[in-house]
Coordinates of C-alpha atoms and ligand atoms in Angstrom, one line a residue:
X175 CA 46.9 -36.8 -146.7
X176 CA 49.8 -37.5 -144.7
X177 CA 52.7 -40.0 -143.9
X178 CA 52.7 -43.1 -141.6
X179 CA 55.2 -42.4 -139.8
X180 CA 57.7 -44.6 -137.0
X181 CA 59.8 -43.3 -134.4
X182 CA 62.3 -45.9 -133.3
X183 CA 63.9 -45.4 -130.0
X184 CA 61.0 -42.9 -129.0
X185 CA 62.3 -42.8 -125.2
X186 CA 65.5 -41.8 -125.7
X187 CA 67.1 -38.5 -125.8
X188 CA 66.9 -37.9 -129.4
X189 CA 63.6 -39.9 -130.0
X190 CA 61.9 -37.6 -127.8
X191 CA 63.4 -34.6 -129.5
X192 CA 62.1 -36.0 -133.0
X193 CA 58.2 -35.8 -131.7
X194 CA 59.0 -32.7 -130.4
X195 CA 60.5 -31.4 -134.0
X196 CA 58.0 -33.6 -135.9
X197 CA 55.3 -31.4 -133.8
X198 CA 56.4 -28.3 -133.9
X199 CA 57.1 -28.3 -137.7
X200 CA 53.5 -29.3 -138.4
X201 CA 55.1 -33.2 -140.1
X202 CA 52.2 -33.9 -142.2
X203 CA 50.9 -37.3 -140.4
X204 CA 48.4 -40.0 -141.0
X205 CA 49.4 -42.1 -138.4
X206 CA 52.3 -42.5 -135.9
X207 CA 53.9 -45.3 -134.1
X208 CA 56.3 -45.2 -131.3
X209 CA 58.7 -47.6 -130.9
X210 CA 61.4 -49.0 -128.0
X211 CA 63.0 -51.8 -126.3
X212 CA 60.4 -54.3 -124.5
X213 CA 61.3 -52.9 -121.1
X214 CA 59.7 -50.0 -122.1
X215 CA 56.1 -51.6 -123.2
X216 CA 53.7 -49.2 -122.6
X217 CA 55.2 -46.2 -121.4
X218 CA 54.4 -42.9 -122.6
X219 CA 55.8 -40.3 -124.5
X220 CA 54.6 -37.0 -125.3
X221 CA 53.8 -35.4 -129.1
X222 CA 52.0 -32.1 -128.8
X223 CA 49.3 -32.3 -126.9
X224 CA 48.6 -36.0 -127.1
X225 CA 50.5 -39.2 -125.1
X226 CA 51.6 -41.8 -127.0
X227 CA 52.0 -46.0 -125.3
X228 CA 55.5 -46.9 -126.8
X229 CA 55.2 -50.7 -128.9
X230 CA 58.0 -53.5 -129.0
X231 CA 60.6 -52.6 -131.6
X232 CA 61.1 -56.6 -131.8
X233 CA 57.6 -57.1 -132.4
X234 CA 56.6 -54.5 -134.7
X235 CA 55.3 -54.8 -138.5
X236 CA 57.0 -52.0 -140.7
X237 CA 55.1 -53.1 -143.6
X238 CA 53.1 -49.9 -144.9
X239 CA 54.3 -47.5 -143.1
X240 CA 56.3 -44.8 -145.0
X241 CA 59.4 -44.1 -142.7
X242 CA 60.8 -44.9 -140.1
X243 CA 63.2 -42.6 -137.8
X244 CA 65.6 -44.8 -135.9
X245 CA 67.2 -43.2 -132.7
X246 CA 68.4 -46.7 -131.3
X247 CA 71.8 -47.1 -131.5
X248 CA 74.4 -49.3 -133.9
X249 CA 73.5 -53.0 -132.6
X250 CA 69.5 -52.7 -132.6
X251 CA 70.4 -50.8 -136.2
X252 CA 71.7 -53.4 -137.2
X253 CA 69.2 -55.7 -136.6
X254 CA 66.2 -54.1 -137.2
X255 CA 66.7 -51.1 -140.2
X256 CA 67.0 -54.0 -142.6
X257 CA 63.2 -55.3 -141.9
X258 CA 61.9 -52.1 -142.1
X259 CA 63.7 -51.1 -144.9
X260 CA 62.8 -54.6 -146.6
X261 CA 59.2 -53.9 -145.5
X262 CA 59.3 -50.6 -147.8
X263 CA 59.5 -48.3 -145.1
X264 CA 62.3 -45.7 -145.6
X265 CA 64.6 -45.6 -142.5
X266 CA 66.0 -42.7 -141.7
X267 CA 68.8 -43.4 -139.7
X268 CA 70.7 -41.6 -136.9
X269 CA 73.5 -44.4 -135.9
X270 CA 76.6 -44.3 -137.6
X271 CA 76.0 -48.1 -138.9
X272 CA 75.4 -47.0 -142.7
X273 CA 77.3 -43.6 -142.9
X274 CA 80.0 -44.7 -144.9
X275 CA 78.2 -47.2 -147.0
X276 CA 78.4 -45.9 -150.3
X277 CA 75.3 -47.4 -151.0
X278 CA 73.2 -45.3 -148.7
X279 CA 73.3 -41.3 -148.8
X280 CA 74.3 -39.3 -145.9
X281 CA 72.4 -36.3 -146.0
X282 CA 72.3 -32.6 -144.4
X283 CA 69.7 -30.4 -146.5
X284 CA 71.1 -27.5 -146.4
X285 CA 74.2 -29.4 -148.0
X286 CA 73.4 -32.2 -149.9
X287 CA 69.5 -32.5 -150.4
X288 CA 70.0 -33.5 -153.9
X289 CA 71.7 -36.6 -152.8
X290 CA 68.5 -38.0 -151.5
X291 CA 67.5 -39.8 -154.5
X292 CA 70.5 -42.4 -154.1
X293 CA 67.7 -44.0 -150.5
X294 CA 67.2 -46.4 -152.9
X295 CA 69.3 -48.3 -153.4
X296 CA 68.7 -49.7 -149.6
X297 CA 65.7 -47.9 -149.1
X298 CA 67.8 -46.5 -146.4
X299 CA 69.5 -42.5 -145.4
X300 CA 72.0 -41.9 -142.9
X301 CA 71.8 -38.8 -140.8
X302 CA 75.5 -37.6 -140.0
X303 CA 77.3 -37.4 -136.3
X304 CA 76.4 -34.4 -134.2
X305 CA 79.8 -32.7 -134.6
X306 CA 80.1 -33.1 -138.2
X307 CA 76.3 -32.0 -138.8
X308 CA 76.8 -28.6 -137.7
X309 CA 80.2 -28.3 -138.9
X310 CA 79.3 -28.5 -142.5
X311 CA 76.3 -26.5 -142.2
X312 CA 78.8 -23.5 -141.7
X313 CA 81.7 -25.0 -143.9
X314 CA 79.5 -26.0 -147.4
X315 CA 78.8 -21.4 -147.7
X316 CA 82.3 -20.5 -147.4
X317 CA 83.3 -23.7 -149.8
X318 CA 81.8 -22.4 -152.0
X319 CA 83.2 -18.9 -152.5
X320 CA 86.1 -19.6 -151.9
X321 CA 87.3 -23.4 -151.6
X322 CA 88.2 -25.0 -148.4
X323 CA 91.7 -26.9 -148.2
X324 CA 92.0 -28.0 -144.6
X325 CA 89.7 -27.3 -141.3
X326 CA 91.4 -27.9 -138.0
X327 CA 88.5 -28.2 -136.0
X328 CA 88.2 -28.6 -131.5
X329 CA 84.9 -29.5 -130.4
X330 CA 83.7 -29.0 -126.7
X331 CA 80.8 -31.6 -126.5
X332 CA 78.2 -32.2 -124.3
X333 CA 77.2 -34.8 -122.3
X334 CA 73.8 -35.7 -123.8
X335 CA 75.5 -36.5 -127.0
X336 CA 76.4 -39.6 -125.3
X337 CA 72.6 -41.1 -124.2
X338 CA 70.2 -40.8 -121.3
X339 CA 72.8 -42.3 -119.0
X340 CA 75.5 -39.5 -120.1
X341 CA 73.4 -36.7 -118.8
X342 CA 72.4 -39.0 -115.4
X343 CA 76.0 -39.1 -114.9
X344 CA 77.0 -35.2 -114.9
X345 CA 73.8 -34.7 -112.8
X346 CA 74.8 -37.1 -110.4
X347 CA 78.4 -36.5 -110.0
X348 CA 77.9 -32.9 -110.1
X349 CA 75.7 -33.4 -106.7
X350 CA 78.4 -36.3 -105.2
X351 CA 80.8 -33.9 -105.1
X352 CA 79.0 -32.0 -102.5
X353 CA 78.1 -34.9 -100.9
X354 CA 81.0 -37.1 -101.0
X355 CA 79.4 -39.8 -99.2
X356 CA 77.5 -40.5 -102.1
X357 CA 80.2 -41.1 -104.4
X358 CA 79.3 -41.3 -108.1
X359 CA 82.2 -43.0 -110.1
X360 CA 83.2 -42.6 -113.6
X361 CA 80.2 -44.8 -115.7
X362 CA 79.5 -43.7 -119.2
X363 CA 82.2 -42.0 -119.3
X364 CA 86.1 -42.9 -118.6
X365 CA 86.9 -40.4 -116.5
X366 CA 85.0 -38.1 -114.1
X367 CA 82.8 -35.8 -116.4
X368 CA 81.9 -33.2 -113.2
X369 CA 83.7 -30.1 -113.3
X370 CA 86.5 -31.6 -115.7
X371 CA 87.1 -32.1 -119.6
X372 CA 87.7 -35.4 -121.5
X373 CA 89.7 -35.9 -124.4
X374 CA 88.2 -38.9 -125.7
X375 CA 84.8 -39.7 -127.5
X376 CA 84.2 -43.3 -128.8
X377 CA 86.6 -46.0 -129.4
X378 CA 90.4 -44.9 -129.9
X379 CA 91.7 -45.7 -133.7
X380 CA 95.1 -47.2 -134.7
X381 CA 96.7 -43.9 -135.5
X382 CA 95.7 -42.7 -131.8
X383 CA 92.5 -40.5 -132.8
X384 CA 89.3 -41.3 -132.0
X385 CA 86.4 -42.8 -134.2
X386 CA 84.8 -39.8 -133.1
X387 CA 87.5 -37.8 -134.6
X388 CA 87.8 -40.2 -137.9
X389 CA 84.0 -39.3 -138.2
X390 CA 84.2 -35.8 -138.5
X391 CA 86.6 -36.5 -141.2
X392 CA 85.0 -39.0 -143.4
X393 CA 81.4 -37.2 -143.3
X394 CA 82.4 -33.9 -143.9
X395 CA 84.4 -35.7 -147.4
X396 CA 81.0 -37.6 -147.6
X397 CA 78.8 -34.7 -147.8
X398 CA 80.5 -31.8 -148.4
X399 CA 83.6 -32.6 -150.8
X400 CA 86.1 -35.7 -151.0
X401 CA 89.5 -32.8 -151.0
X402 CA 88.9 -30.9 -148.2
X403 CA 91.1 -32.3 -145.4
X404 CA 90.1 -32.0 -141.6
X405 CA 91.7 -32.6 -138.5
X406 CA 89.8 -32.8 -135.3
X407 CA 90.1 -33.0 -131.6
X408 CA 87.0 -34.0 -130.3
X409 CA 86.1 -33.4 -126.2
X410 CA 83.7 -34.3 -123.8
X411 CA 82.7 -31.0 -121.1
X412 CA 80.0 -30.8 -118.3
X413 CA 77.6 -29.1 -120.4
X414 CA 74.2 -30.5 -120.8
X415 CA 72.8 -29.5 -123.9
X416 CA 74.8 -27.9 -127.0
X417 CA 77.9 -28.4 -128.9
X418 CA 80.8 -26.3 -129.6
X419 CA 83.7 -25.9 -132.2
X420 CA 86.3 -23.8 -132.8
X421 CA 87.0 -24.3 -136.2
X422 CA 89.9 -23.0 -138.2
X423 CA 89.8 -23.3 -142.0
X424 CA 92.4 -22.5 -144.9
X425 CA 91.1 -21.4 -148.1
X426 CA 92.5 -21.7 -152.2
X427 CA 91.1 -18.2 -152.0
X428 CA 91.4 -15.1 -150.1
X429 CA 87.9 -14.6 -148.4
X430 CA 87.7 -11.8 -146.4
X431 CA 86.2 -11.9 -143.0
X432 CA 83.1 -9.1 -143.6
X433 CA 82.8 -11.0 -146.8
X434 CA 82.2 -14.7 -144.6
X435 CA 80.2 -12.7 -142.6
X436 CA 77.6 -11.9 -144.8
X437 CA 77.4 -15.2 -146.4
X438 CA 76.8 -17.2 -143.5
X439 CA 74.1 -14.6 -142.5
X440 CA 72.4 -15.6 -146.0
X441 CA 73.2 -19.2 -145.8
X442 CA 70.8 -21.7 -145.0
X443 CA 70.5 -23.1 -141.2
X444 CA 73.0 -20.2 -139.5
X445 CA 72.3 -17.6 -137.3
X446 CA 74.9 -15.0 -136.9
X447 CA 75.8 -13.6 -133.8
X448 CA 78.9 -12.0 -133.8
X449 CA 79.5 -8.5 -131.8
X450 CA 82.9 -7.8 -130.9
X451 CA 82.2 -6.7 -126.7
X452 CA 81.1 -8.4 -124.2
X453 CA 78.7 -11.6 -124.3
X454 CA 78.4 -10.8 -128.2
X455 CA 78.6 -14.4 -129.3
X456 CA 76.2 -17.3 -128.7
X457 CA 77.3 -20.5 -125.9
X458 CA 75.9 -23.9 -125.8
X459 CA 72.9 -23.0 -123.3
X460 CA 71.4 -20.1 -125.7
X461 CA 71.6 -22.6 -128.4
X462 CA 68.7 -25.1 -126.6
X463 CA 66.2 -26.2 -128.4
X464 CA 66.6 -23.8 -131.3
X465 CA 66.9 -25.0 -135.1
X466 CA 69.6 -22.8 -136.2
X467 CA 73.6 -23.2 -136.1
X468 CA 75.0 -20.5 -134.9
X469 CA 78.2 -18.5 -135.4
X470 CA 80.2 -16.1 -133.8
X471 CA 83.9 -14.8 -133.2
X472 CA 84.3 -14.7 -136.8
X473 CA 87.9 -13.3 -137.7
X474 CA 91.2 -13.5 -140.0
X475 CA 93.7 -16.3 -139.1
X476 CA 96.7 -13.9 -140.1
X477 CA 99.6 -17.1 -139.5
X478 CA 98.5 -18.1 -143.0
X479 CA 97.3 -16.9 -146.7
X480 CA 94.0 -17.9 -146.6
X481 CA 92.6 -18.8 -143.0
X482 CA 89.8 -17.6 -141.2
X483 CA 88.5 -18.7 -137.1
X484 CA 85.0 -18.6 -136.4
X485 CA 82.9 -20.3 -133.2
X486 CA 80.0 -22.3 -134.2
X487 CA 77.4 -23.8 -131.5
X488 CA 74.5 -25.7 -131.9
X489 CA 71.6 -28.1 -130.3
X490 CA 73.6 -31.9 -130.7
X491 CA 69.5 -33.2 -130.2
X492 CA 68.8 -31.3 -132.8
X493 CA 70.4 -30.3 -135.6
X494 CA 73.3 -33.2 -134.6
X495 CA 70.2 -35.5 -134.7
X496 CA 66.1 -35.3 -134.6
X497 CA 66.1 -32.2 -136.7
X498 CA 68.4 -33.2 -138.9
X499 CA 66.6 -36.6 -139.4
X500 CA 63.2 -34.4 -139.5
X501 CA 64.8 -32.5 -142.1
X502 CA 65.7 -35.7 -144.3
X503 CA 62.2 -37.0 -144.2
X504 CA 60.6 -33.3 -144.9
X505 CA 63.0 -33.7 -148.0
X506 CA 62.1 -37.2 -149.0
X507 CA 58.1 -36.3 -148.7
X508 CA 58.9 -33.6 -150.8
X509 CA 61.3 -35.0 -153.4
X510 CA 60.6 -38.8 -153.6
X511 CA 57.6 -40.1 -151.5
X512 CA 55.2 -37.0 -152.8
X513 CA 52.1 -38.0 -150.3
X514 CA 52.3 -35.1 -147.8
Ligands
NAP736 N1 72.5 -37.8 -128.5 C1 73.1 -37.2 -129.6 O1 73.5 -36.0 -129.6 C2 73.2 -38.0 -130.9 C3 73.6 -37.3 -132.0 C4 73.6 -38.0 -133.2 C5 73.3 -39.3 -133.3 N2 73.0 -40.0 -132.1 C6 72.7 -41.4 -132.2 O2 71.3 -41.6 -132.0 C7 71.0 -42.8 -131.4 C8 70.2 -42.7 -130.2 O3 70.9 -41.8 -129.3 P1 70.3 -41.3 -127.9 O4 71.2 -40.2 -127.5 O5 68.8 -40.9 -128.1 O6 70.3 -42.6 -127.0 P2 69.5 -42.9 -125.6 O7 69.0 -41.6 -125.0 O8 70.3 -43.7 -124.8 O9 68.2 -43.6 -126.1 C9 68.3 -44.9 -126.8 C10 66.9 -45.3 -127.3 O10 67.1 -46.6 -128.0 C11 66.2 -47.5 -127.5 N3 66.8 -48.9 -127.6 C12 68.1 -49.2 -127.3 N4 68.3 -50.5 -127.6 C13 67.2 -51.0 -128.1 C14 66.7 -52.2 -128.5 N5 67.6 -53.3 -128.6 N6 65.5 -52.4 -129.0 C15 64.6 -51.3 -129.0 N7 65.0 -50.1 -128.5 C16 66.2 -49.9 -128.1 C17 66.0 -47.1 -126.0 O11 64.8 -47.7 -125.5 P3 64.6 -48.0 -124.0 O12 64.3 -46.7 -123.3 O13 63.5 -49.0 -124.0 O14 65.9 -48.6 -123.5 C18 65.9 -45.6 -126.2 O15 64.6 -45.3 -126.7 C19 72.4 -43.4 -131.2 O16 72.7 -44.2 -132.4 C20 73.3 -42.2 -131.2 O17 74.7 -42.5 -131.6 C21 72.8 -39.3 -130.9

């Protein structure tokens, strides 16, 4: 007995990472469905061993299947999660449409599992941006030993957190510049994205940060607590795969930094690897297509009572999206659907 089971945006970057994850985690499946824009009719994706044709989003009939994972961006959201959610299939959704709906929970399990029970109200879950997700994976541990007051958080992000075309766009550009007669201008993103860094991810806000900035802040209040307060800078590098942070946080409490060690090697989701030589911490491309969060250069911030700096890197395709959203429906099986 299994789940019938959608993936929404199947032949995008994250979509194809969700069959991957939904694969190698052994999802308990009855039937699956791949879904993407009509351009796409009929190509193929890949889950396991088998090739799946991708069906019209526009066309499809949600009613009795059990969930659907949408990968598809705000606008087709928008459109389209509230048929299949009125159809009875449980969207799980990775666009940042219903984050802040307080109607619809916003969910990282190792966080906030318990929160699942509010889907239904809307029949619908919000999977968190890729920054923020593991952010609080690392953060929620140390909360709660010794109470987080204010993270000031940097995130060096990479290019596939914006879409297919993102990644196109380093690749090419990286290869124009040796071959300036094939000049690749600035696309996706606003500046060139080869060999440089960009201070600016989505749409800038009235107070002159960035929604991807204001994002980080509301979800981690969302899913962590309301009174921890965050300020982040978020940037755009030529990395592929694999997000960065330095994160500084202030604590009510003194937490000690052997102490934060050894909780985050217990906690849920994190892999610790922090050596203090040479190459003893983890970068974006060692974090590829692994499941965990990982953590390094963890240390004292000794310009205030209670700080602490640690490193933290992490797959944004996976646990900043698919897994994440794999996660959430493992959860839901589990907790509230009870079929698998
Ligand atoms: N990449 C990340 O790290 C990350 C992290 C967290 C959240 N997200 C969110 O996840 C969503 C997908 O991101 P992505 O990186 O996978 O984007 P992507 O690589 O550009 O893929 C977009 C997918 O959506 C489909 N699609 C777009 N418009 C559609 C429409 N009107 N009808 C049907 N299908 C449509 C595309 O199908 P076609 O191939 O047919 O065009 C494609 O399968 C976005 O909301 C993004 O913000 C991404």
């Amino acid at each position: 007995m299994g789940y019938r089971i959608v993936v929404v945006g199947a032949t995008g970057n994250v979509g194809r990472e969700m069959l991957n994850i939904l694969d190698e985690r052994e999802f308990p499946i009855e039937e699956l469905a791949v879904l993407a824009s009509r351009k796409s009719l009929g190509s193929e994706v890949s889950f396991g061993e088998k090739t799946l044709k991708t069906k019209d989003l526009d066309t499809f009939d949600f009613a009795g299947w059990d969930m659907a994972l949408f990968a598809v961006g705000s606008d087709a959201t928008k459109k389209y999660a509230p048929k299949a959610a009125a159809a009875g299939c449980v969207v799980i959704d990775n666009s940042s449409l219903y984050r802040y709906d307080p109607d619809v929970p916003l969910i990282v399990p190792e966080v906030n599992a318990e929160a699942i029970h509010g889907y239904s109200k809307k029949n619908i879950i919000a999977n968190p941006n890729c920054s923020t997700a593991q952010m609080v994976v690392a953060l929620k541990p140390l909360h709660d030993r010794a109470t987080i007051k204010r993270v000031v958080v940097s995130t060096y992000q990479s290019v596939s957190g914006a879409g297919k075309g993102g990644a196109d766009e380093l690749w090419d550009q990286t290869k124009s510049i040796y071959n300036p007669t094939d000049d690749k201008p600035a696309r996706q993103f606003t500046k060139q994205i080869a060999f440089n860094v960009i201070p600016h991810i989505d749409v800038f806000m009235e107070d002159g940060s960035t929604k991807e900035e204001w994002k980080m802040v509301a979800e981690t209040k969302k899913i962590v607590d309301k009174n921890i307060k965050v300020t982040a800078t978020c940037v755009r590098v030529p990395v592929f795969v694999g997000h960065s942070e330095a994160i500084n946080i202030e604590f009510e409490d003194h937490l000690d930094e052997d102490e934060a060690r050894e909780i985050l090697r217990e906690a849920p989701g994190i892999m610790v690897i922090d050596k203090r030589e040479d190459g003893g911490y983890v970068t974006p491309v060692e974090c590829v297509g692994d499941f965990a969060t990982f953590i390094s250069r963890i240390r004292q911030d000794s310009t205030i009572d209670n700080g602490l700096n640690l490193w933290c890197v992490s797959d944004n395709l996976r646990k900043g999206a698919a897994l994440n959203a794999v996660q959430i429906a493992e959860v839901l099986g589990r907790e509230c659907l009870k079929k698998g």
